[in-house]
Short mmCIF file of C-alpha atoms in Angstrom, two decimals:
data_model
loop_
_atom_site.label_atom_id
_atom_site.label_comp_id
_atom_site.label_asym_id
_atom_site.label_seq_id
_atom_site.Cartn_x
_atom_site.Cartn_y
_atom_site.Cartn_z
CA MET E 503 79.75 38.63 147.84
CA ILE E 504 80.72 36.73 144.48
CA THR E 505 79.41 38.69 141.19
CA LEU E 506 79.49 37.28 137.73
CA GLU E 507 78.41 39.44 135.26
CA ASP E 508 78.18 37.94 131.82
CA VAL E 509 81.03 36.27 132.09
CA SER E 510 81.74 33.63 129.23
CA LYS E 511 83.88 30.94 128.84
CA SER E 512 85.79 29.15 124.88
CA TYR E 513 87.75 26.28 124.57
CA ASP E 514 88.99 26.51 120.77
CA ASP E 515 85.92 26.48 119.59
CA VAL E 516 83.36 24.94 122.46
CA LEU E 517 81.73 27.37 124.35
CA ALA E 518 81.54 26.04 128.07
CA LEU E 519 79.99 29.17 129.38
CA ASP E 520 77.98 31.68 127.86
CA ARG E 521 77.00 34.79 129.45
CA VAL E 522 76.36 33.64 133.06
CA SER E 523 75.45 36.14 135.38
CA ILE E 524 75.13 35.07 138.98
CA ARG E 525 74.95 37.39 142.00
CA VAL E 526 75.18 35.54 145.75
CA ALA E 527 74.38 38.29 149.13
CA ARG E 528 76.54 37.59 152.05
CA GLY E 529 75.10 34.90 154.21
CA GLU E 530 73.55 32.98 151.71
CA ILE E 531 74.30 29.31 150.48
CA TYR E 532 73.96 29.27 146.51
CA GLY E 533 73.96 25.82 144.69
CA LEU E 534 74.44 25.31 141.45
CA ILE E 535 73.28 22.11 139.41
CA GLY E 536 73.37 21.54 136.25
CA PRO E 537 74.28 17.89 133.99
CA ASN E 538 77.51 16.45 134.41
CA GLY E 539 79.04 17.82 131.44
CA ALA E 540 76.60 21.71 131.78
CA GLY E 541 79.86 23.99 132.86
CA LYS E 542 79.74 24.00 136.54
CA THR E 543 83.55 22.70 137.15
CA THR E 544 84.85 25.54 134.56
CA THR E 545 82.20 28.07 136.67
CA ILE E 546 83.81 26.85 139.90
CA LYS E 547 87.37 27.64 138.49
CA LEU E 548 87.02 30.88 137.16
CA LEU E 549 85.48 31.77 140.11
CA VAL E 550 88.84 30.19 141.92
CA GLY E 551 91.05 32.25 139.53
CA LEU E 552 92.12 29.16 138.27
CA LEU E 553 90.68 29.80 134.96
CA ARG E 554 90.64 33.44 133.33
CA PRO E 555 87.40 33.63 131.42
CA THR E 556 86.96 34.80 127.78
CA SER E 557 84.61 37.13 128.10
CA GLY E 558 82.59 38.70 131.01
CA GLN E 559 84.06 40.03 134.71
CA ILE E 560 83.85 38.34 138.54
CA ARG E 561 84.49 39.76 141.94
CA ILE E 562 84.99 38.15 145.21
CA ASN E 563 83.55 41.23 147.98
CA GLY E 564 84.06 43.86 145.51
CA PHE E 565 88.11 42.01 144.21
CA ASP E 566 88.06 41.61 140.56
CA ILE E 567 89.76 37.87 140.58
CA GLN E 568 91.31 38.99 137.43
CA LYS E 569 92.84 42.39 137.77
CA GLU E 570 93.00 41.97 141.82
CA GLY E 571 93.63 38.27 142.16
CA LEU E 572 96.30 38.06 145.39
CA ALA E 573 93.11 40.24 147.21
CA ALA E 574 90.36 38.63 145.75
CA LYS E 575 91.79 35.26 146.45
CA LYS E 576 92.41 35.89 150.72
CA GLU E 577 88.70 36.14 150.46
CA LEU E 578 88.01 32.58 149.87
CA GLY E 579 88.04 29.08 151.16
CA TYR E 580 88.43 26.02 147.91
CA ILE E 581 87.15 22.89 148.67
CA PRO E 582 87.73 20.75 144.86
CA ASP E 583 85.39 17.73 144.66
CA GLU E 584 88.98 15.90 144.26
CA PRO E 585 91.39 17.62 146.92
CA PHE E 586 95.10 17.36 146.92
CA LEU E 587 96.61 16.99 150.30
CA TYR E 588 100.19 15.65 151.31
CA GLY E 589 99.85 11.84 152.63
CA ARG E 590 102.59 11.67 154.29
CA LEU E 591 101.51 14.97 156.81
CA THR E 592 99.02 13.51 159.81
CA PRO E 593 96.15 16.51 159.67
CA LEU E 594 97.82 18.32 162.69
CA GLU E 595 101.37 18.55 160.11
CA LEU E 596 98.78 19.32 157.17
CA LEU E 597 96.84 22.40 159.07
CA ASP E 598 100.09 23.84 160.36
CA PHE E 599 101.20 24.62 156.64
CA LYS E 600 98.48 26.09 155.54
CA GLY E 601 98.50 28.06 158.52
CA SER E 602 101.85 29.36 158.05
CA LEU E 603 100.62 30.11 154.38
CA HIS E 604 98.77 32.57 155.36
CA ASP E 605 101.03 34.44 158.07
CA MET E 606 98.80 32.42 161.34
CA SER E 607 99.90 33.12 165.04
CA ARG E 608 101.06 29.59 166.76
CA ASP E 609 98.62 30.91 168.99
CA LEU E 610 95.88 30.94 166.95
CA VAL E 611 96.57 27.71 164.74
CA ASP E 612 97.05 25.53 167.77
CA ARG E 613 93.70 26.82 168.63
CA LYS E 614 91.38 26.78 165.23
CA ARG E 615 93.49 23.23 164.41
CA GLU E 616 91.61 22.06 167.68
CA GLU E 617 88.18 23.43 167.09
CA LEU E 618 88.10 22.00 162.85
CA LEU E 619 89.61 19.15 163.58
CA ASP E 620 86.24 18.27 166.27
CA LEU E 621 83.82 20.22 164.12
CA VAL E 622 84.82 18.18 161.10
CA GLY E 623 84.99 14.22 163.23
CA LEU E 624 88.05 14.12 162.97
CA ALA E 625 89.68 14.61 166.31
CA ASP E 626 90.92 10.92 166.77
CA PHE E 627 92.68 10.91 164.08
CA ARG E 628 94.51 13.78 164.05
CA HIS E 629 98.09 12.52 164.21
CA GLU E 630 97.80 9.65 161.88
CA LEU E 631 98.72 9.96 158.19
CA ILE E 632 96.62 11.32 155.58
CA GLU E 633 97.07 8.55 153.05
CA SER E 634 95.25 6.03 155.27
CA PHE E 635 92.29 7.94 155.22
CA SER E 636 88.95 7.25 153.09
CA LEU E 637 87.69 9.55 150.35
CA GLY E 638 85.47 10.88 152.78
CA MET E 639 87.79 11.74 155.57
CA ARG E 640 89.81 13.00 153.09
CA GLN E 641 86.75 15.08 152.22
CA ARG E 642 86.17 15.97 155.60
CA LEU E 643 89.51 17.21 156.13
CA ALA E 644 89.91 19.65 152.77
CA ILE E 645 86.66 21.17 154.60
CA ALA E 646 89.04 21.81 157.99
CA THR E 647 92.29 23.23 156.00
CA ALA E 648 89.83 25.76 153.54
CA LEU E 649 87.94 27.06 156.69
CA LEU E 650 91.69 27.41 158.69
CA PRO E 651 92.01 30.57 158.76
CA SER E 652 88.17 32.12 158.30
CA PRO E 653 87.68 33.00 154.94
CA SER E 654 84.23 35.23 154.19
CA ILE E 655 84.17 32.87 151.59
CA ILE E 656 83.57 29.52 150.44
CA ILE E 657 83.49 27.78 147.17
CA VAL E 658 82.75 24.06 146.90
CA ASP E 659 82.65 21.45 144.30
CA GLU E 660 81.05 18.67 144.69
CA PRO E 661 80.80 18.77 148.59
CA LEU E 662 79.67 15.09 149.34
CA VAL E 663 82.10 12.97 147.16
CA GLY E 664 82.54 10.10 149.06
CA LEU E 665 80.92 10.68 152.47
CA ASP E 666 78.87 8.07 154.17
CA PRO E 667 75.43 9.66 154.89
CA ALA E 668 76.95 10.65 158.72
CA GLY E 669 79.07 12.48 156.83
CA MET E 670 77.07 14.05 154.28
CA ARG E 671 74.41 15.14 157.45
CA LYS E 672 77.79 16.76 159.06
CA VAL E 673 78.98 18.20 155.76
CA LYS E 674 75.46 19.76 155.37
CA GLU E 675 75.13 21.10 159.12
CA ILE E 676 78.68 22.59 158.86
CA PHE E 677 77.64 24.99 155.72
CA VAL E 678 74.35 25.96 157.39
CA GLY E 679 75.86 26.72 160.24
CA LEU E 680 78.74 28.59 158.67
CA ALA E 681 76.06 30.50 156.19
CA ARG E 682 74.44 31.63 159.50
CA SER E 683 77.53 33.39 160.79
CA GLY E 684 77.19 35.10 157.93
CA THR E 685 80.01 33.11 155.47
CA THR E 686 78.73 33.12 151.70
CA ILE E 687 79.02 29.54 150.50
CA PHE E 688 78.65 28.73 146.55
CA VAL E 689 77.90 24.73 145.88
CA SER E 690 78.36 22.86 143.07
CA THR E 691 76.01 19.97 142.66
CA HIS E 692 74.28 17.75 140.59
CA MET E 693 72.64 16.22 143.53
CA LEU E 694 69.21 17.52 143.98
CA HIS E 695 68.87 17.05 147.34
CA VAL E 696 72.34 18.87 148.50
CA VAL E 697 70.34 22.03 147.39
CA GLU E 698 67.11 21.01 148.59
CA GLU E 699 67.98 20.69 151.92
CA ILE E 700 71.26 24.19 152.36
CA ALA E 701 70.45 26.81 149.61
CA ASP E 702 68.83 29.67 149.67
CA ARG E 703 68.52 29.81 145.43
CA VAL E 704 70.24 28.03 142.65
CA GLY E 705 71.45 28.43 139.75
CA VAL E 706 70.15 25.65 136.57
CA LEU E 707 73.06 25.03 134.02
CA ASN E 708 72.80 23.33 131.10
CA LYS E 709 74.72 23.04 128.53
CA GLY E 710 76.73 26.41 129.66
CA LYS E 711 74.00 28.45 129.29
CA LEU E 712 71.96 29.65 132.91
CA VAL E 713 68.55 28.69 132.10
CA ALA E 714 66.95 29.52 135.66
CA GLN E 715 67.86 31.52 139.36
CA GLY E 716 65.26 31.28 142.35
CA SER E 717 64.61 29.33 145.61
CA MET E 718 64.07 25.22 144.95
CA ASP E 719 60.44 25.87 145.73
CA GLU E 720 59.97 28.26 143.14
CA LEU E 721 61.41 26.04 140.33
CA GLN E 722 60.19 23.43 141.31
CA ARG E 723 56.61 24.62 140.34
CA SER E 724 58.12 26.36 137.04
CA LYS E 725 56.47 25.09 133.99
CA ASP E 726 59.80 25.09 132.01
CA GLU E 727 59.41 21.83 130.32
CA ARG E 728 63.28 23.07 130.53
CA LEU E 729 63.72 22.66 133.72
CA GLU E 730 61.46 19.92 134.27
CA SER E 731 63.61 17.93 131.46
CA ILE E 732 66.73 18.48 133.99
CA PHE E 733 65.57 17.82 137.00
CA PHE E 734 64.99 14.51 135.40
CA ARG E 735 68.22 13.57 134.55
CA LEU E 736 69.50 15.21 137.63
CA PHE E 737 67.52 12.44 139.81
CA SER E 738 68.38 10.16 137.11
CA GLU E 739 72.16 10.73 137.75
CA GLU E 740 71.39 10.22 141.49
CA VAL E 741 70.13 7.41 141.78
CA LYS E 742 72.44 5.15 139.24
#
C-alpha cells in the first residue's frame, strides 16, 4: 500500500507539489498523469526516497519513507525513465550483482534471473554486454532487475520510453500480471493510452496540484473544463 498525505515539495520559491494526497491499495495499478512539468517526476522521487517532502507524510506498506527509509525501500522496486545500468556487464552479471545487494541465495538468483530474462524477452541476450543494448532493451532489463527481489510495490517513471510497439505490449502485460498477483504498481506517465489500458485508478496532476482522481472512465465523463484541457494537452504531446 502507498499513502501520500498532504505532501508538498518546494524548490526555493517554486512550489512543485501542493498538498497532494493519494492512497493506492495492494494489487492496484495507479496511473499518475499530467503534462510535462506537472510534478510527476518529483512525486516519484519523493516516493522512492530520493527527495524529502517539504511537508506531509509518505508511507510505503506502513513505513514512513523518511523515518523508516531502509524498511520502506525494501518494499520497493524502482524503474526510472532513464535507468542506469552497468554497460560492461551482461544481464546475468547485473542480476547477480542485484541479488548480492539483497542477500539473495545463489540458487534463488539463478532461478529467478532466467525466469525474468525470459519474461522481458531478453533470454537470448543474457551473455551480451549491456552497452550494446538499445534503449528499449535497457528499459526491459531495468524491469527485470527491479523485479528480482520480488518487491511488493513497483514505482515506474515513464515505463514505455524507447520501446517499440511489441515491447510496449509486453511491458503492459507484465504490469497487469504483477497486479493480479498482488503487486502494487504506481506508474507516472504523460501517455494517456497507458493508463487507459492498464490503470485501475488515475490521478491527474497539473502545476503541482492533484486536480482529479478516479477511474479513467469517470474522469473522461467529467464535465470539468480543467480535465478536458489537460487531456487535450496530453493527447497533443502523444502525437508529436
